[in-house]
Amino acid sequence: MNIYGIVGWKNAGKTGLMERLVSEMTARGLSVSTVKHAHHSFDVDHAGKDSYRHRAAGAREVLLASRNRFALMHELSEEDEPTLEELLSKLTPVDLVLVEGYKRDAHAKIEAHRSETGNPLIAGETVRAFAADCALEVDRPVFDLNATGEIADFILADLGMRVG
């Protein structure tokens, strides 16, 4: 599978860019999946719901399914957090997986940046370009944060993917 990341500090515009890129890539006929890293504990389940009650009772995995979708929740307990590679192996093959976060992993990335946050750039070796709301003096391409089509073109070219 082709993998490309979007990284940046909090409030840099990562999620909005991811959302626009998924829409853009799927409109071009690509199958796309996403992986998002969360730095905090999260729950897709709610107290009182049956699936929550199953987990609270000690189920290691709970698979919640309907005719429209399914979600598999796996309690890690004392296990280490899975690596990106381990998580990717659980996905059904698609044309492109967009990854939000995992800034230290080896896949190619675009860094989202908003000047109002005042944060420095991450700009690691694997950051191939920037999507920003301001001019940046860097040695890599810089795209307007909202130039979704141009960013998608860059990603596809960087991956050597031809569409259409």
mmCIF file of C-alpha atoms in Angstrom:
data_model
loop_
_atom_site.group_PDB
_atom_site.id
_atom_site.type_symbol
_atom_site.label_atom_id
_atom_site.label_comp_id
_atom_site.label_asym_id
_atom_site.label_seq_id
_atom_site.Cartn_x
_atom_site.Cartn_y
_atom_site.Cartn_z
ATOM 1 C CA MET A 1 0.000 0.000 0.000
ATOM 2 C CA ASN A 2 1.062 3.560 -0.629
ATOM 3 C CA ILE A 3 1.371 5.539 2.600
ATOM 4 C CA TYR A 4 1.665 9.298 3.052
ATOM 5 C CA GLY A 5 1.503 11.314 6.241
ATOM 6 C CA ILE A 6 0.241 14.650 7.440
ATOM 7 C CA VAL A 7 2.001 15.970 10.528
ATOM 8 C CA GLY A 8 2.067 19.208 12.486
ATOM 9 C CA TRP A 9 1.533 20.587 15.953
ATOM 10 C CA LYS A 10 -1.895 20.970 17.540
ATOM 11 C CA ASN A 11 -4.206 23.387 15.646
ATOM 12 C CA ALA A 12 -1.927 23.383 12.580
ATOM 13 C CA GLY A 13 -4.731 22.273 10.256
ATOM 14 C CA LYS A 14 -3.878 18.566 9.977
ATOM 15 C CA THR A 15 -7.384 17.168 10.311
ATOM 16 C CA GLY A 16 -8.940 19.634 7.878
ATOM 17 C CA LEU A 17 -6.204 18.899 5.350
ATOM 18 C CA MET A 18 -6.702 15.154 5.829
ATOM 19 C CA GLU A 19 -10.447 15.521 5.278
ATOM 20 C CA ARG A 20 -9.961 17.550 2.096
ATOM 21 C CA LEU A 21 -7.303 15.143 0.779
ATOM 22 C CA VAL A 22 -9.550 12.112 1.336
ATOM 23 C CA SER A 23 -12.343 13.862 -0.612
ATOM 24 C CA GLU A 24 -9.932 14.897 -3.370
ATOM 25 C CA MET A 25 -8.286 11.502 -3.732
ATOM 26 C CA THR A 26 -11.555 9.570 -3.711
ATOM 27 C CA ALA A 27 -13.007 11.991 -6.287
ATOM 28 C CA ARG A 28 -10.036 11.016 -8.478
ATOM 29 C CA GLY A 29 -11.085 7.396 -8.209
ATOM 30 C CA LEU A 30 -8.623 6.184 -5.580
ATOM 31 C CA SER A 31 -9.548 3.965 -2.659
ATOM 32 C CA VAL A 32 -8.300 5.668 0.505
ATOM 33 C CA SER A 33 -8.062 4.686 4.166
ATOM 34 C CA THR A 34 -6.803 6.774 7.063
ATOM 35 C CA VAL A 35 -4.929 6.214 10.305
ATOM 36 C CA LYS A 36 -4.978 8.858 13.036
ATOM 37 C CA HIS A 37 -2.690 8.812 16.039
ATOM 38 C CA ALA A 38 -4.108 10.081 19.322
ATOM 39 C CA HIS A 39 -1.748 11.153 22.107
ATOM 40 C CA HIS A 40 -4.425 10.732 24.723
ATOM 41 C CA SER A 41 -6.812 8.081 25.825
ATOM 42 C CA PHE A 42 -9.871 8.037 23.618
ATOM 43 C CA ASP A 43 -13.099 6.153 23.503
ATOM 44 C CA VAL A 44 -15.365 5.480 20.545
ATOM 45 C CA ASP A 45 -17.789 3.836 22.907
ATOM 46 C CA HIS A 46 -20.107 5.418 25.472
ATOM 47 C CA ALA A 47 -21.019 4.407 28.991
ATOM 48 C CA GLY A 48 -24.266 2.499 29.123
ATOM 49 C CA LYS A 49 -24.098 1.198 25.539
ATOM 50 C CA ASP A 50 -23.986 -2.575 25.109
ATOM 51 C CA SER A 51 -20.520 -2.605 23.528
ATOM 52 C CA TYR A 52 -19.174 -0.438 26.372
ATOM 53 C CA ARG A 53 -20.672 -2.825 28.886
ATOM 54 C CA HIS A 54 -18.961 -5.751 27.128
ATOM 55 C CA ARG A 55 -15.567 -4.011 27.391
ATOM 56 C CA ALA A 56 -16.177 -2.947 30.985
ATOM 57 C CA ALA A 57 -16.967 -6.565 31.821
ATOM 58 C CA GLY A 58 -13.505 -7.547 30.573
ATOM 59 C CA ALA A 59 -13.841 -8.439 26.883
ATOM 60 C CA ARG A 60 -10.438 -8.180 25.170
ATOM 61 C CA GLU A 61 -12.013 -7.272 21.829
ATOM 62 C CA VAL A 62 -15.492 -6.042 20.972
ATOM 63 C CA LEU A 63 -16.650 -5.982 17.387
ATOM 64 C CA LEU A 64 -19.643 -3.714 16.865
ATOM 65 C CA ALA A 65 -21.360 -4.308 13.529
ATOM 66 C CA SER A 66 -24.316 -3.091 11.529
ATOM 67 C CA ARG A 67 -25.263 -3.282 7.888
ATOM 68 C CA ASN A 68 -23.421 0.033 7.279
ATOM 69 C CA ARG A 69 -20.120 -0.423 9.143
ATOM 70 C CA PHE A 70 -18.205 -2.296 11.791
ATOM 71 C CA ALA A 71 -15.750 -1.181 14.433
ATOM 72 C CA LEU A 72 -13.307 -3.409 16.265
ATOM 73 C CA MET A 73 -12.196 -2.200 19.675
ATOM 74 C CA HIS A 74 -9.151 -3.906 21.170
ATOM 75 C CA GLU A 75 -8.170 -3.262 24.763
ATOM 76 C CA LEU A 76 -4.372 -3.020 25.059
ATOM 77 C CA SER A 77 -4.308 -3.341 28.845
ATOM 78 C CA GLU A 78 -0.603 -3.791 29.633
ATOM 79 C CA GLU A 79 0.489 -4.282 26.010
ATOM 80 C CA ASP A 80 2.685 -1.723 24.254
ATOM 81 C CA GLU A 81 1.004 0.649 21.825
ATOM 82 C CA PRO A 82 1.028 -1.008 18.384
ATOM 83 C CA THR A 83 3.456 0.383 15.832
ATOM 84 C CA LEU A 84 2.190 2.075 12.693
ATOM 85 C CA GLU A 85 3.362 -0.943 10.715
ATOM 86 C CA GLU A 86 1.311 -3.274 12.906
ATOM 87 C CA LEU A 87 -1.762 -1.090 12.518
ATOM 88 C CA LEU A 88 -1.347 -0.831 8.746
ATOM 89 C CA SER A 89 -1.258 -4.625 8.521
ATOM 90 C CA LYS A 90 -4.823 -4.675 9.906
ATOM 91 C CA LEU A 91 -6.213 -2.549 7.057
ATOM 92 C CA THR A 92 -7.787 -3.918 3.914
ATOM 93 C CA PRO A 93 -5.518 -3.043 0.954
ATOM 94 C CA VAL A 94 -6.323 0.278 -0.721
ATOM 95 C CA ASP A 95 -4.609 2.590 -3.208
ATOM 96 C CA LEU A 96 -3.518 5.067 -0.539
ATOM 97 C CA VAL A 97 -3.398 5.278 3.249
ATOM 98 C CA LEU A 98 -3.208 8.806 4.643
ATOM 99 C CA VAL A 99 -1.706 8.910 8.130
ATOM 100 C CA GLU A 100 -2.316 11.781 10.543
ATOM 101 C CA GLY A 101 0.443 11.941 13.126
ATOM 102 C CA TYR A 102 3.247 9.431 13.583
ATOM 103 C CA LYS A 103 5.745 12.215 12.881
ATOM 104 C CA ARG A 104 8.731 10.088 13.912
ATOM 105 C CA ASP A 105 7.946 7.198 11.551
ATOM 106 C CA ALA A 106 9.813 6.739 8.265
ATOM 107 C CA HIS A 107 7.035 7.357 5.716
ATOM 108 C CA ALA A 108 6.951 10.543 3.610
ATOM 109 C CA LYS A 109 4.955 13.438 5.056
ATOM 110 C CA ILE A 110 3.608 16.915 4.481
ATOM 111 C CA GLU A 111 3.758 19.232 7.465
ATOM 112 C CA ALA A 112 0.733 21.446 8.116
ATOM 113 C CA HIS A 113 1.573 24.797 9.677
ATOM 114 C CA ARG A 114 -0.472 27.790 10.841
ATOM 115 C CA SER A 115 1.409 30.940 11.805
ATOM 116 C CA GLU A 116 -1.087 31.835 14.571
ATOM 117 C CA THR A 117 0.001 28.840 16.658
ATOM 118 C CA GLY A 118 3.518 30.236 17.022
ATOM 119 C CA ASN A 119 4.965 26.729 16.906
ATOM 120 C CA PRO A 120 8.284 25.963 15.238
ATOM 121 C CA LEU A 121 8.377 23.650 12.238
ATOM 122 C CA ILE A 122 8.925 19.949 12.798
ATOM 123 C CA ALA A 123 10.701 19.713 9.421
ATOM 124 C CA GLY A 124 12.257 16.302 9.950
ATOM 125 C CA GLU A 125 14.000 14.390 7.158
ATOM 126 C CA THR A 126 10.783 12.669 6.090
ATOM 127 C CA VAL A 127 8.849 15.938 5.659
ATOM 128 C CA ARG A 128 8.811 16.396 1.878
ATOM 129 C CA ALA A 129 6.767 19.617 1.726
ATOM 130 C CA PHE A 130 4.777 22.083 3.786
ATOM 131 C CA ALA A 131 1.148 23.214 3.677
ATOM 132 C CA ALA A 132 1.008 26.583 5.396
ATOM 133 C CA ASP A 133 -1.046 29.737 5.775
ATOM 134 C CA CYS A 134 2.065 31.908 5.488
ATOM 135 C CA ALA A 135 5.337 32.128 3.592
ATOM 136 C CA LEU A 136 8.073 29.827 4.895
ATOM 137 C CA GLU A 137 11.786 29.987 4.229
ATOM 138 C CA VAL A 138 12.545 26.285 3.810
ATOM 139 C CA ASP A 139 14.399 24.058 1.373
ATOM 140 C CA ARG A 140 11.274 22.143 0.330
ATOM 141 C CA PRO A 141 8.073 23.003 -1.520
ATOM 142 C CA VAL A 142 5.491 25.111 0.317
ATOM 143 C CA PHE A 143 1.813 24.954 -0.627
ATOM 144 C CA ASP A 144 -1.063 27.085 0.555
ATOM 145 C CA LEU A 145 -2.773 25.109 3.319
ATOM 146 C CA ASN A 146 -6.024 25.170 1.304
ATOM 147 C CA ALA A 147 -4.503 24.222 -2.085
ATOM 148 C CA THR A 148 -5.833 20.682 -1.796
ATOM 149 C CA GLY A 149 -5.559 19.810 -5.494
ATOM 150 C CA GLU A 150 -1.919 20.909 -5.683
ATOM 151 C CA ILE A 151 -1.070 19.040 -2.481
ATOM 152 C CA ALA A 152 -2.790 15.905 -3.804
ATOM 153 C CA ASP A 153 -0.832 16.224 -7.086
ATOM 154 C CA PHE A 154 2.411 16.490 -5.100
ATOM 155 C CA ILE A 155 1.627 13.450 -2.959
ATOM 156 C CA LEU A 156 0.698 11.303 -5.957
ATOM 157 C CA ALA A 157 3.826 12.390 -7.865
ATOM 158 C CA ASP A 158 6.030 11.793 -4.817
ATOM 159 C CA LEU A 159 4.609 8.274 -4.530
ATOM 160 C CA GLY A 160 4.964 7.675 -8.271
ATOM 161 C CA MET A 161 1.239 7.050 -8.589
ATOM 162 C CA ARG A 162 -0.604 7.728 -11.810
ATOM 163 C CA VAL A 163 -4.329 8.394 -11.653
ATOM 164 C CA GLY A 164 -6.787 8.300 -14.512
#
